[in-house]
C-alpha positions as protocol buffer text, in pm:
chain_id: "A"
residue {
  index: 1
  type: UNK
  ca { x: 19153 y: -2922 z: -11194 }
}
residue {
  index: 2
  type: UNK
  ca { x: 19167 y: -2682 z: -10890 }
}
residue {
  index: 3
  type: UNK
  ca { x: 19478 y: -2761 z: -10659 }
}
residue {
  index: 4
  type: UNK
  ca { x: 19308 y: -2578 z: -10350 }
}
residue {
  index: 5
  type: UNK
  ca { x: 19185 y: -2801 z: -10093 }
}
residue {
  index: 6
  type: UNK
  ca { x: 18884 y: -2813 z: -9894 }
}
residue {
  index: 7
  type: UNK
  ca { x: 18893 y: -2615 z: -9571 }
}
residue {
  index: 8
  type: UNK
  ca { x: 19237 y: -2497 z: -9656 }
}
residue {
  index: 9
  type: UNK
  ca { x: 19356 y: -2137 z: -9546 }
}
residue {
  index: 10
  type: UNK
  ca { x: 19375 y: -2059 z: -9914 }
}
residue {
  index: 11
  type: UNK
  ca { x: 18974 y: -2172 z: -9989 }
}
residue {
  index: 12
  type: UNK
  ca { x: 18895 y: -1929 z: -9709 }
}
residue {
  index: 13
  type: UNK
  ca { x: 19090 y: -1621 z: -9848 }
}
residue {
  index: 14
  type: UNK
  ca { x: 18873 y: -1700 z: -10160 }
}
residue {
  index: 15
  type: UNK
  ca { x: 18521 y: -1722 z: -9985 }
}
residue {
  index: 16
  type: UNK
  ca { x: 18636 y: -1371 z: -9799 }
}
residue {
  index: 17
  type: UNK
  ca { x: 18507 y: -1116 z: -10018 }
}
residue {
  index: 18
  type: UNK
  ca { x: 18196 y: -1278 z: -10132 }
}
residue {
  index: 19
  type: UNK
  ca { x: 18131 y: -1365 z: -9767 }
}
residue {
  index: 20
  type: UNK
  ca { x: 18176 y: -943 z: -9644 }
}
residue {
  index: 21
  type: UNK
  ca { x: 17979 y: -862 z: -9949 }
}
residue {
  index: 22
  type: UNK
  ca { x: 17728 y: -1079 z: -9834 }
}
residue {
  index: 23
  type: UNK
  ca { x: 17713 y: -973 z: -9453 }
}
residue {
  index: 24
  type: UNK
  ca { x: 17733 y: -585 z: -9613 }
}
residue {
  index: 25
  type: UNK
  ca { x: 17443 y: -601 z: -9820 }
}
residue {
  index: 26
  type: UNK
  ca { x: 17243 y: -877 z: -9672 }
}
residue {
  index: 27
  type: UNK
  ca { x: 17301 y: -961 z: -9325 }
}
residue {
  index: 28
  type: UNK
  ca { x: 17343 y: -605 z: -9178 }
}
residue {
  index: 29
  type: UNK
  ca { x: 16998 y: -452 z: -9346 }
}
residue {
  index: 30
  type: UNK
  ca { x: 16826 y: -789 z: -9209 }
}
residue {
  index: 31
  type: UNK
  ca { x: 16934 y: -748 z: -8876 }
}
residue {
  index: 32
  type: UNK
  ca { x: 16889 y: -318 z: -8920 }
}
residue {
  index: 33
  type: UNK
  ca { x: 16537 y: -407 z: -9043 }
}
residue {
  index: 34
  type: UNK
  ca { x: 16439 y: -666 z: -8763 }
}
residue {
  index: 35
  type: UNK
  ca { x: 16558 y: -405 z: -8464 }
}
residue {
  index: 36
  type: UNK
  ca { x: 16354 y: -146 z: -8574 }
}
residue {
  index: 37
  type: UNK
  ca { x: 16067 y: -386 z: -8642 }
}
residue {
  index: 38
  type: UNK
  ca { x: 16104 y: -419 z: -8249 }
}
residue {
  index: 39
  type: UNK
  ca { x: 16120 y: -53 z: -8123 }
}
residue {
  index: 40
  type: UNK
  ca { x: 15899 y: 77 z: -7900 }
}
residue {
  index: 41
  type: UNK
  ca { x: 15809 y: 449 z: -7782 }
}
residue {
  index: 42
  type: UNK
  ca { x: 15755 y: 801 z: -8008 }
}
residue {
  index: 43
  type: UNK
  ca { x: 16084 y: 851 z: -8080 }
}
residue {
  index: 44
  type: UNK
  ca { x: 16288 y: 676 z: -8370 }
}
residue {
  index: 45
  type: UNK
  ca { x: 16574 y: 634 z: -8275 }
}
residue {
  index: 46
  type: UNK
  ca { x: 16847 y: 384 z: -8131 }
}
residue {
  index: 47
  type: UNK
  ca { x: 16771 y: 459 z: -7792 }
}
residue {
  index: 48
  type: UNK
  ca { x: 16429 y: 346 z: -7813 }
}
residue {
  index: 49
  type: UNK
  ca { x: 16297 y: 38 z: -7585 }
}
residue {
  index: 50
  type: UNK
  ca { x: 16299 y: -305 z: -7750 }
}
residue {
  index: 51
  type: UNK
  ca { x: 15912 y: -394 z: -7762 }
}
residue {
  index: 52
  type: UNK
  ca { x: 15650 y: -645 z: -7921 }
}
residue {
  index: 53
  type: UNK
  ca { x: 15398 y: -390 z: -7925 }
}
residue {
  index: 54
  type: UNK
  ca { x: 15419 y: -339 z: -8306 }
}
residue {
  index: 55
  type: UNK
  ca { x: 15362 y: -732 z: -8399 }
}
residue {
  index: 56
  type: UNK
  ca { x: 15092 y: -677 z: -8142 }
}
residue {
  index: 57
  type: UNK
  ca { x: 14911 y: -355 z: -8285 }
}
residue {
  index: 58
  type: UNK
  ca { x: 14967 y: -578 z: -8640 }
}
residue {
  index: 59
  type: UNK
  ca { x: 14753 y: -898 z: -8564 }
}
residue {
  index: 60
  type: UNK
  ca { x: 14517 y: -688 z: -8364 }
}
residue {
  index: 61
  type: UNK
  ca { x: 14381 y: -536 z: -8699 }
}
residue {
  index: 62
  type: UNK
  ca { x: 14181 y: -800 z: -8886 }
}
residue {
  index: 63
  type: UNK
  ca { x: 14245 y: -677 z: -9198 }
}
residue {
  index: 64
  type: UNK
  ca { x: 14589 y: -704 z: -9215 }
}
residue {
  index: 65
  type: UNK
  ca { x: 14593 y: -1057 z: -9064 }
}
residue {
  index: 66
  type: UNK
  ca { x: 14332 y: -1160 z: -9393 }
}
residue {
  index: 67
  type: UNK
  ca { x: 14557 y: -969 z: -9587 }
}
residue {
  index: 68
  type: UNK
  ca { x: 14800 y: -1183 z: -9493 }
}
residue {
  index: 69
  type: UNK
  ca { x: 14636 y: -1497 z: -9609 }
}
residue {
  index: 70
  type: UNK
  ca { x: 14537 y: -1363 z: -9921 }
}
residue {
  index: 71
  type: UNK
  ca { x: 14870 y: -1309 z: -10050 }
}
residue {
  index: 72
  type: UNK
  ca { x: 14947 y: -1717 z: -9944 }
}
residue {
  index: 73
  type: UNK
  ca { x: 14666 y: -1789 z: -10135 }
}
residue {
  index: 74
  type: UNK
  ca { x: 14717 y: -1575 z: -10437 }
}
residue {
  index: 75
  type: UNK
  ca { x: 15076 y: -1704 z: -10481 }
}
residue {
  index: 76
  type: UNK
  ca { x: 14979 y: -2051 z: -10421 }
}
residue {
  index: 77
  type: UNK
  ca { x: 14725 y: -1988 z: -10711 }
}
residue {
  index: 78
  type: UNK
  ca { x: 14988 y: -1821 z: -10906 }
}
residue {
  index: 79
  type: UNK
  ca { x: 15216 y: -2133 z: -10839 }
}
residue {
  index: 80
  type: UNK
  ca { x: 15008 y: -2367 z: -10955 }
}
residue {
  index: 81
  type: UNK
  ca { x: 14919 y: -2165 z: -11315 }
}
residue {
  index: 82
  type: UNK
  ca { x: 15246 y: -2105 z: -11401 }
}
residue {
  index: 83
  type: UNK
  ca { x: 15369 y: -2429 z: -11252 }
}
residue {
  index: 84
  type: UNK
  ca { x: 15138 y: -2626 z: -11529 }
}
residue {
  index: 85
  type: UNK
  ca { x: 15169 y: -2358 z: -11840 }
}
residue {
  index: 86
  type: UNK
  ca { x: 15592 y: -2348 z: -11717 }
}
residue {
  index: 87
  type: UNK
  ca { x: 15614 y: -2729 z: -11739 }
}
residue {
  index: 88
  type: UNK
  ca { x: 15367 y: -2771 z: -12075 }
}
residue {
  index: 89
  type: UNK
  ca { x: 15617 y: -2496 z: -12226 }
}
residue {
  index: 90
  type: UNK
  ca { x: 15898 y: -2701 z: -12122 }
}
residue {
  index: 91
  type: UNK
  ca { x: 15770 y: -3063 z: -12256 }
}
residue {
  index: 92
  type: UNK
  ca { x: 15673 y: -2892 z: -12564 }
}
residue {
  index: 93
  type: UNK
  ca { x: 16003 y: -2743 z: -12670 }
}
residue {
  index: 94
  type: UNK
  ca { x: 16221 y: -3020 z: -12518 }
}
residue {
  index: 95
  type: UNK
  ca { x: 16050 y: -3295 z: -12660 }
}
residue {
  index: 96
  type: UNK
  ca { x: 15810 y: -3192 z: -12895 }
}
residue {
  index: 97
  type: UNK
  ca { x: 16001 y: -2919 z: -13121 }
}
residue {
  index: 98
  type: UNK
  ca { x: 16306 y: -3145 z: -13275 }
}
residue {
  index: 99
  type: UNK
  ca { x: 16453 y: -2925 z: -13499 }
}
residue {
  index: 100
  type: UNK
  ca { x: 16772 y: -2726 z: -13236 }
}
residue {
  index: 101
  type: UNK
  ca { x: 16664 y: -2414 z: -13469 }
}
residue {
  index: 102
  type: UNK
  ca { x: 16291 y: -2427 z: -13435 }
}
residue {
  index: 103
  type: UNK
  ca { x: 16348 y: -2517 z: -13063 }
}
residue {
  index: 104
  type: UNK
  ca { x: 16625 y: -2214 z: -13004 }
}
residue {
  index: 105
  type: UNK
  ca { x: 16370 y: -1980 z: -13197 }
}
residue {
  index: 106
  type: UNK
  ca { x: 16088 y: -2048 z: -13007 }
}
residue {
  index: 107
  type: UNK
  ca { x: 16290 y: -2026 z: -12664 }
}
residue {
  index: 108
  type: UNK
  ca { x: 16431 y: -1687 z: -12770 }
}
residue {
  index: 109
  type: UNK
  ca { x: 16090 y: -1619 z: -12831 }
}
residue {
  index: 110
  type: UNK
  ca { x: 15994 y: -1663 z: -12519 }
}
residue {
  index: 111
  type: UNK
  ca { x: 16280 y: -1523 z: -12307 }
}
residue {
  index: 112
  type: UNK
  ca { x: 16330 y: -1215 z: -12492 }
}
residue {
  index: 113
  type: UNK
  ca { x: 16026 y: -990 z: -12320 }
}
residue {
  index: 114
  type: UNK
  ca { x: 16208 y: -1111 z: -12003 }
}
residue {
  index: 115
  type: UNK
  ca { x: 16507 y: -853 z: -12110 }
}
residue {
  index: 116
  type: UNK
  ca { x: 16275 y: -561 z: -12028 }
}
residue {
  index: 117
  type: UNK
  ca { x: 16195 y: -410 z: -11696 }
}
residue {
  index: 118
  type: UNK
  ca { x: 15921 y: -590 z: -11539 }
}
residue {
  index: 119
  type: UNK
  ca { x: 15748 y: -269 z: -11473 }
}
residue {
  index: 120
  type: UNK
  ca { x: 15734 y: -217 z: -11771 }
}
residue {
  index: 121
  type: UNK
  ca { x: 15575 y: -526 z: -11921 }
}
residue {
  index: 122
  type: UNK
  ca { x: 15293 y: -476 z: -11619 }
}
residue {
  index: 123
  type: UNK
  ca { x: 15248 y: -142 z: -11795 }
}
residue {
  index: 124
  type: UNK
  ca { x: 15214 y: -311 z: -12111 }
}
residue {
  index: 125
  type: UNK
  ca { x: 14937 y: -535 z: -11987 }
}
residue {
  index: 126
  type: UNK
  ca { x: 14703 y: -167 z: -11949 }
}
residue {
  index: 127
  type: UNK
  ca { x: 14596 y: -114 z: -12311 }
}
residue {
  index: 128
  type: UNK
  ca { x: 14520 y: -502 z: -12336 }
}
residue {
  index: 129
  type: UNK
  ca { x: 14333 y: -480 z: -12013 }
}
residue {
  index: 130
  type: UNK
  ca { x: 14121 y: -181 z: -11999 }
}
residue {
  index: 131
  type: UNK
  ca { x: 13752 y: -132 z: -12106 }
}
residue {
  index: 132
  type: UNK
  ca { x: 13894 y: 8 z: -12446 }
}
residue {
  index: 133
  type: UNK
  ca { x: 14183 y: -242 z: -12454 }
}
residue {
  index: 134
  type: UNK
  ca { x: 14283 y: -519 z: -12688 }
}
residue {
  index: 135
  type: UNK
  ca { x: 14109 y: -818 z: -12532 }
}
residue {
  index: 136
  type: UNK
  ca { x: 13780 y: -602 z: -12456 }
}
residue {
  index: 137
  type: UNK
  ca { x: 13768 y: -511 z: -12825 }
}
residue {
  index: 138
  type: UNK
  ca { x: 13872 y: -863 z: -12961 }
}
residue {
  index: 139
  type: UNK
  ca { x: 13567 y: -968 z: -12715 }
}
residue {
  index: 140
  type: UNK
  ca { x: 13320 y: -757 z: -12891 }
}
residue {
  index: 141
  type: UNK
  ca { x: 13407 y: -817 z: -13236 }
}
residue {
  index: 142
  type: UNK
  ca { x: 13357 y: -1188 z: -13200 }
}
residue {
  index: 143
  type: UNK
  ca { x: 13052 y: -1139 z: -13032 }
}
residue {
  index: 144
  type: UNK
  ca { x: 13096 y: -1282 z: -12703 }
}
residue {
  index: 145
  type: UNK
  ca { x: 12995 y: -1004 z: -12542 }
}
residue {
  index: 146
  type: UNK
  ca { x: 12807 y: -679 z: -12623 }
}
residue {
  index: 147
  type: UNK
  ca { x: 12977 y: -457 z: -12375 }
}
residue {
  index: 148
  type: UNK
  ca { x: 13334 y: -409 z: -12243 }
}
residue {
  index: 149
  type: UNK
  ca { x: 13385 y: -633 z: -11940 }
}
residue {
  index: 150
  type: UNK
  ca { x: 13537 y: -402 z: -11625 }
}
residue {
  index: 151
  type: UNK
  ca { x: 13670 y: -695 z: -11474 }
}
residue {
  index: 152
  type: UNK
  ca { x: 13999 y: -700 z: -11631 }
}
residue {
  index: 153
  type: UNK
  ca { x: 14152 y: -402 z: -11517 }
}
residue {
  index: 154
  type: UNK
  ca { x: 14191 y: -298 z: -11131 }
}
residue {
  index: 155
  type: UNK
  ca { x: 14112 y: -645 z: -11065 }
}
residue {
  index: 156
  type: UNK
  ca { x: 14237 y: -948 z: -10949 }
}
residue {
  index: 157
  type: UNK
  ca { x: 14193 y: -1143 z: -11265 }
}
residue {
  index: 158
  type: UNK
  ca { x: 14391 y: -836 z: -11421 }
}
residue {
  index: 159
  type: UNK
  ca { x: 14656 y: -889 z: -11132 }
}
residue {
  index: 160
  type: UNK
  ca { x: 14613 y: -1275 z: -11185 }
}
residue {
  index: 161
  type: UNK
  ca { x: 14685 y: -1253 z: -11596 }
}
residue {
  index: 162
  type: UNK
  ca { x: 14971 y: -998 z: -11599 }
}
residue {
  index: 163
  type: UNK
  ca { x: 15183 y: -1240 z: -11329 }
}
residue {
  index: 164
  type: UNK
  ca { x: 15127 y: -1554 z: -11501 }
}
residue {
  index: 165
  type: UNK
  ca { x: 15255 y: -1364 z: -11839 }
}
residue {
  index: 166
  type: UNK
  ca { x: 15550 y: -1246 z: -11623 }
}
residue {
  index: 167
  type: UNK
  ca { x: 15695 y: -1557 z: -11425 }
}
residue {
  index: 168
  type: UNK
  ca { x: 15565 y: -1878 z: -11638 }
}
residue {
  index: 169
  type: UNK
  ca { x: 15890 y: -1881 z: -11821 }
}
residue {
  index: 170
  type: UNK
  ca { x: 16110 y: -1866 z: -11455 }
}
residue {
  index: 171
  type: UNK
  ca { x: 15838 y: -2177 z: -11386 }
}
residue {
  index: 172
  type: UNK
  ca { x: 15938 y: -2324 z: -11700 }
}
residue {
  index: 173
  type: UNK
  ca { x: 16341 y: -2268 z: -11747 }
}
residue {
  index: 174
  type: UNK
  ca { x: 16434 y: -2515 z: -11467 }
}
residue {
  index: 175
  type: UNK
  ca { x: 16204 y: -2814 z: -11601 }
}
residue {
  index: 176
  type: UNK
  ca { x: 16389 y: -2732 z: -11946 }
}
residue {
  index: 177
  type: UNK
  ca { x: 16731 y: -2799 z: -11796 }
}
residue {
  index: 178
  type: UNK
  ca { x: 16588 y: -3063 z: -11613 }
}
residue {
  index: 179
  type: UNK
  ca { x: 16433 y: -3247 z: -11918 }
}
residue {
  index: 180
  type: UNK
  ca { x: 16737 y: -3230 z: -12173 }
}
residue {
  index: 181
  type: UNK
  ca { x: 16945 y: -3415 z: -11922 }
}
residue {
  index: 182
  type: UNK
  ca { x: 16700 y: -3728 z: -11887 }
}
residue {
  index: 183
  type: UNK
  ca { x: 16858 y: -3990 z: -12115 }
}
residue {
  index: 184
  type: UNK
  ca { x: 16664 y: -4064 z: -12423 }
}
residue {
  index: 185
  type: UNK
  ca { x: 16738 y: -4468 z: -12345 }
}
residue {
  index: 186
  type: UNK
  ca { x: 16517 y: -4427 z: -12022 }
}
residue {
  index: 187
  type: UNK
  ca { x: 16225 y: -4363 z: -12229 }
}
residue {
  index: 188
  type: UNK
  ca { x: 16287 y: -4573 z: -12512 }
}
residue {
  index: 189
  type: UNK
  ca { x: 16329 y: -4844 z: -12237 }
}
residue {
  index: 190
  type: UNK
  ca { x: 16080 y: -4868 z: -12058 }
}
residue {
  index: 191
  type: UNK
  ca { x: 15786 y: -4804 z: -12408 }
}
residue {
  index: 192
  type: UNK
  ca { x: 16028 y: -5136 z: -12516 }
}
residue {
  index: 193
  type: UNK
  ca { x: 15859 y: -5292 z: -12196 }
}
residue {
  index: 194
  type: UNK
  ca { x: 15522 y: -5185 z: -12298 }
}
residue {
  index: 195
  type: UNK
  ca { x: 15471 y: -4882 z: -12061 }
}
residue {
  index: 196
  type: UNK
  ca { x: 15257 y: -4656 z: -12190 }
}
residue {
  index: 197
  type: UNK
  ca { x: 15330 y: -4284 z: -12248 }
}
residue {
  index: 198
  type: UNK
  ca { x: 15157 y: -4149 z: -11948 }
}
residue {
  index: 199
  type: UNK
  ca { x: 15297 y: -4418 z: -11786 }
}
residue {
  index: 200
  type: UNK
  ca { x: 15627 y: -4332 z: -11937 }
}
residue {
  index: 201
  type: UNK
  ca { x: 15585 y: -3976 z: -11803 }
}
residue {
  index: 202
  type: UNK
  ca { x: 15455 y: -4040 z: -11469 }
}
residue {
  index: 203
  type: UNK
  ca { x: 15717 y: -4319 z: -11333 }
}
residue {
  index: 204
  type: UNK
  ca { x: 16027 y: -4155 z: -11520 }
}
residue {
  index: 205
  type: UNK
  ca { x: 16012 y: -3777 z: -11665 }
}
residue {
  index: 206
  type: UNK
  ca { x: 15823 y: -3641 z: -11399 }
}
residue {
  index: 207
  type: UNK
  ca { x: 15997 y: -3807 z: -11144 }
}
residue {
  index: 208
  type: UNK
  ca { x: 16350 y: -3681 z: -11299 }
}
residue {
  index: 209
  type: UNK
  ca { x: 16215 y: -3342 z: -11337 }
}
residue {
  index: 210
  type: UNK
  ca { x: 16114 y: -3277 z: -11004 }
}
residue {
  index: 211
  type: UNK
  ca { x: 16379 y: -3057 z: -10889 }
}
residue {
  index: 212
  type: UNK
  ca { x: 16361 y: -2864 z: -11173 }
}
residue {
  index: 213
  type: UNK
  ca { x: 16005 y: -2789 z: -11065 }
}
residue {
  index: 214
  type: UNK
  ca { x: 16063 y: -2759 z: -10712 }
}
residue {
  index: 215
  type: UNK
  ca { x: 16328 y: -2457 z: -10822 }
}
residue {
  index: 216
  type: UNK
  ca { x: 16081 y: -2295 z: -11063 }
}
residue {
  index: 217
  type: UNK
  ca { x: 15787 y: -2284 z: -10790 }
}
residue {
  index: 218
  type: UNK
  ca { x: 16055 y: -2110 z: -10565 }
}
residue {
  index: 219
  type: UNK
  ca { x: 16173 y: -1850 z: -10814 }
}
residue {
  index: 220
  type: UNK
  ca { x: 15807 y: -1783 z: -10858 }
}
residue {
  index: 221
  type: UNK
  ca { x: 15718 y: -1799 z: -10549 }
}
residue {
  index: 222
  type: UNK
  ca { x: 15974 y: -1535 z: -10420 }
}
residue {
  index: 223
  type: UNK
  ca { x: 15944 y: -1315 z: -10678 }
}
residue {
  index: 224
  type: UNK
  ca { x: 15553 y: -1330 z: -10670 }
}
residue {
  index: 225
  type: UNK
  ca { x: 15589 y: -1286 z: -10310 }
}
residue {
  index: 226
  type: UNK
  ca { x: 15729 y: -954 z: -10317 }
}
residue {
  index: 227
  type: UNK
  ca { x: 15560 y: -789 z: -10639 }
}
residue {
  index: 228
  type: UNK
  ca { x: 15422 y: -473 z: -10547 }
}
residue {
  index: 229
  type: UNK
  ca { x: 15503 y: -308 z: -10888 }
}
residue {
  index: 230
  type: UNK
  ca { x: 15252 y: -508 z: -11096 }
}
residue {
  index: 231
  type: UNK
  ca { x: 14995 y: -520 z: -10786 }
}
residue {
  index: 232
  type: UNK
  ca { x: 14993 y: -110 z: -10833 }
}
residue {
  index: 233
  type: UNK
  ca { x: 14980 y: -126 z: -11180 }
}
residue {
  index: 234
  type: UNK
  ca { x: 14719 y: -355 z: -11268 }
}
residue {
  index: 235
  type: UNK
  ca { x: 14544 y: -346 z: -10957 }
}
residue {
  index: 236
  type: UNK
  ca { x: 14514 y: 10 z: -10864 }
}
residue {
  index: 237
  type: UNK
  ca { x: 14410 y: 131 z: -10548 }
}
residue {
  index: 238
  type: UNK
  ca { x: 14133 y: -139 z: -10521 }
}
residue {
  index: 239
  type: UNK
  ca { x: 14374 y: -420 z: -10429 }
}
residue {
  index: 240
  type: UNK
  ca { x: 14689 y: -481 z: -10265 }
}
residue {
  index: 241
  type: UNK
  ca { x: 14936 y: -762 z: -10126 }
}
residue {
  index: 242
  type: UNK
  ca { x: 15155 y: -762 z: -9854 }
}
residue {
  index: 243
  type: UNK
  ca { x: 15452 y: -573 z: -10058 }
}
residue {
  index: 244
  type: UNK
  ca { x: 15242 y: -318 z: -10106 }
}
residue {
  index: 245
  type: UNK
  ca { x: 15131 y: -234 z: -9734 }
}
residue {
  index: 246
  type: UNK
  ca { x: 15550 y: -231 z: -9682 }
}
residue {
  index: 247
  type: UNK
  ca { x: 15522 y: 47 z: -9931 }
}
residue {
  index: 248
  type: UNK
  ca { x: 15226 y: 225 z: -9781 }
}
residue {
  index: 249
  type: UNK
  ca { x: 15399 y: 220 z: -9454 }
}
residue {
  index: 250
  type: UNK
  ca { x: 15707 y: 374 z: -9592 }
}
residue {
  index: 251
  type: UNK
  ca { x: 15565 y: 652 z: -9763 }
}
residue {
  index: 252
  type: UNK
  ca { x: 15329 y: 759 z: -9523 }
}
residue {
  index: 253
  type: UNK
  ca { x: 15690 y: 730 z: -9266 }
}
residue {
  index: 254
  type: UNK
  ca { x: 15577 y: 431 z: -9041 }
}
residue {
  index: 255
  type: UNK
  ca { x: 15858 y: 297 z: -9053 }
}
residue {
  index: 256
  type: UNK
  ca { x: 15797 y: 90 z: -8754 }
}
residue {
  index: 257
  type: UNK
  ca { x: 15475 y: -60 z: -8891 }
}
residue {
  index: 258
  type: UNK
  ca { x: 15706 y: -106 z: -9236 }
}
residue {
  index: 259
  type: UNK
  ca { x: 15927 y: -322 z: -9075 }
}
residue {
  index: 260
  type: UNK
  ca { x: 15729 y: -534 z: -8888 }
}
residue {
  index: 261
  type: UNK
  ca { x: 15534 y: -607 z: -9252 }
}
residue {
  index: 262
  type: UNK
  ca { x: 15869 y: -655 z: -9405 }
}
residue {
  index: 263
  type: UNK
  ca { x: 15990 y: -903 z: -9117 }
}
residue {
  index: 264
  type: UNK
  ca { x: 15687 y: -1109 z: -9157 }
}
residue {
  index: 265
  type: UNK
  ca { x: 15683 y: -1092 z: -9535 }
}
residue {
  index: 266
  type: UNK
  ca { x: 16054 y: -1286 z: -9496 }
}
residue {
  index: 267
  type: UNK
  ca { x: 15942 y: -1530 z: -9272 }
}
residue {
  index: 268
  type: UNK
  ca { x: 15708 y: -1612 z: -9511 }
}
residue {
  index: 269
  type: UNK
  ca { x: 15915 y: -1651 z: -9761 }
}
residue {
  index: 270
  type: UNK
  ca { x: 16169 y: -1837 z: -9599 }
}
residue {
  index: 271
  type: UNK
  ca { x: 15850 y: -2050 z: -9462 }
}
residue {
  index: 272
  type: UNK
  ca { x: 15786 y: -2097 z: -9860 }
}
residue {
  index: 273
  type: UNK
  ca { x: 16121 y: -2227 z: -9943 }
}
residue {
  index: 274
  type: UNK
  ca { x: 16231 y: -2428 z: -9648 }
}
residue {
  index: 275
  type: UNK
  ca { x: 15903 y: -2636 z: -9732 }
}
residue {
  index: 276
  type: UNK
  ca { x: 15993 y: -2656 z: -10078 }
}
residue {
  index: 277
  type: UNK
  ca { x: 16333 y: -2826 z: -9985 }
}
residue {
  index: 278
  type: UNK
  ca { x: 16183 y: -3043 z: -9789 }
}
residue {
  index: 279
  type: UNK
  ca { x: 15933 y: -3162 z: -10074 }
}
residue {
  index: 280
  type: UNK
  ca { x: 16288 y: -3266 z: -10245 }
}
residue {
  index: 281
  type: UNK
  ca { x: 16696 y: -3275 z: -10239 }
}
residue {
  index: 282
  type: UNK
  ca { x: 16740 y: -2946 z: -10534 }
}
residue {
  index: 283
  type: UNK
  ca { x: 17118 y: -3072 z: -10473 }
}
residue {
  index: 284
  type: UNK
  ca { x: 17035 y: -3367 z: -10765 }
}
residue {
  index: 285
  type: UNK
  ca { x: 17014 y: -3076 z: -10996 }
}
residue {
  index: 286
  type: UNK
  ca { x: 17272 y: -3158 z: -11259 }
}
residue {
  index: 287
  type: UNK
  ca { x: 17409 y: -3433 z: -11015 }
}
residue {
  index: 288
  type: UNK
  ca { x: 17297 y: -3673 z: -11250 }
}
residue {
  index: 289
  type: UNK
  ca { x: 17382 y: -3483 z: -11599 }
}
């Protein structure tokens, strides 16, 4: 058991380095990022004047404002696919698989493509996707269609498929942790009183598992939030999300305009999680264990 007490000199030297690591890599490029979102005139530098005319030349441009919706509404849709698939994955090894070998085997099986580059598994999803690809083909042979259907690739159902593939299992690892530490007495319980199993599930397990949830839609959320990698990739030059105008910005040197898409691609996200904590108290995660 530690010996170092709260709010004692010692607990601060501690914190130290992790806290100027922190400010270093974190709090400086924030605040770097939100001044230049913020200058004004031709030239780009730290002399320029502090202006709003950037936000304002942003929202003037329709397009950029409805781009801005569409990626809230293409990671809420994302959300709620992996959100179901994550917690059916869950339930199904945590309570369905009893043998701990089967169960670790299956998990493996599932976590292992996560040890690649996640570029690289969008660039996987190509040859599956295309009008010559694995699905396409599979398609045809079966007969459900006589021609290969475009509407995989460079599409949003392309974009759609390859990010559910990629974040179901962050959806799902938090609801795992979440359901091996609900006590098997709970359960047993309350079926003793008659409860049915979707009764069962309803008033206890998903109740217990919430947080577990609640952290999985946030890892997905943020990491769906600023995917620009599989957007290019599977997507093309026919779609694109607000990580991807960032990107545009930069390498065309707009640096300005980058900024101010980067500053209100945070806010979103921070928008996204501070609602999330207030949905529920993450802090009973392993409180009860």
């Amino acid at each position: 058991m530690s010996t170092i007490r709260l709010r004692s000199p010692a607990s601060y030297w501690l914190a130290a380095p992790a806290a100027l690591w922190m400010l270093g890599v974190v709090v400086v490029p924030i605040v770097l990022l939100v001044w230049v979102s913020f200058w004004g005139g031709r030239a780009f530098s730290t002399a320029s004047p502090l202006t709003v005319d950037n936000y304002a030349r942003f929202f003037a441009n329709p397009i950029y404002v409805k781009l801005i919706f569409g990626t809230i509404l293409h990671t809420a849709a994302l959300m709620a696919v992996t959100g179901v698939l994550g917690y059916c994955i869950a339930y199904f090894l945590t309570m369905k698989v009893k043998s701990p070998l089967w169960r670790t085997a299956l998990f493996l099986a599932f976590i292992i493509p996560f040890w690649t580059s996640t570029l690289i598994r969008a660039i996987a999803w190509v040859p599956f996707l295309g009008v010559n690809g694995v699905i396409n083909q599979t398609l045809m042979f079966l007969g459900a269609t006589q021609s290969p259907i475009e509407a995989f690739l460079y599409s949003r159902t392309g974009i759609t498929l390859a990010q559910v593939s990629l974040y179901t299992m962050m959806a799902a690892g938090p609801v795992v942790y979440m359901l091996n530490s609900i006590a098997p007495q709970w359960r047993e319980a309350a079926m003793t009183l008659k409860a049915t199993p979707i009764t069962v599930f309803w008033r206890i397990v998903f109740p217990l598992t919430l947080p577990g949830v609640v952290i999985g839609q946030v890892l997905v959320f943020l990491n769906v939030m600023s995917d620009f990698a599989t957007v290019a990739t599977i997507g093309g030059n026919k779609h694109a999300l607000l990580p991807n105008l960032v990107l545009l910005f930069y390498e065309s040197s707009q640096l300005r305009a980058a900024s101010v898409v980067a500053v209100l691609l945070m806010i979103c996200m921070l928008g996204g999680v501070v609602i999330a904590l207030r949905v529920v108290d993450i802090r009973r995660l392993g409180a009860e264990r």
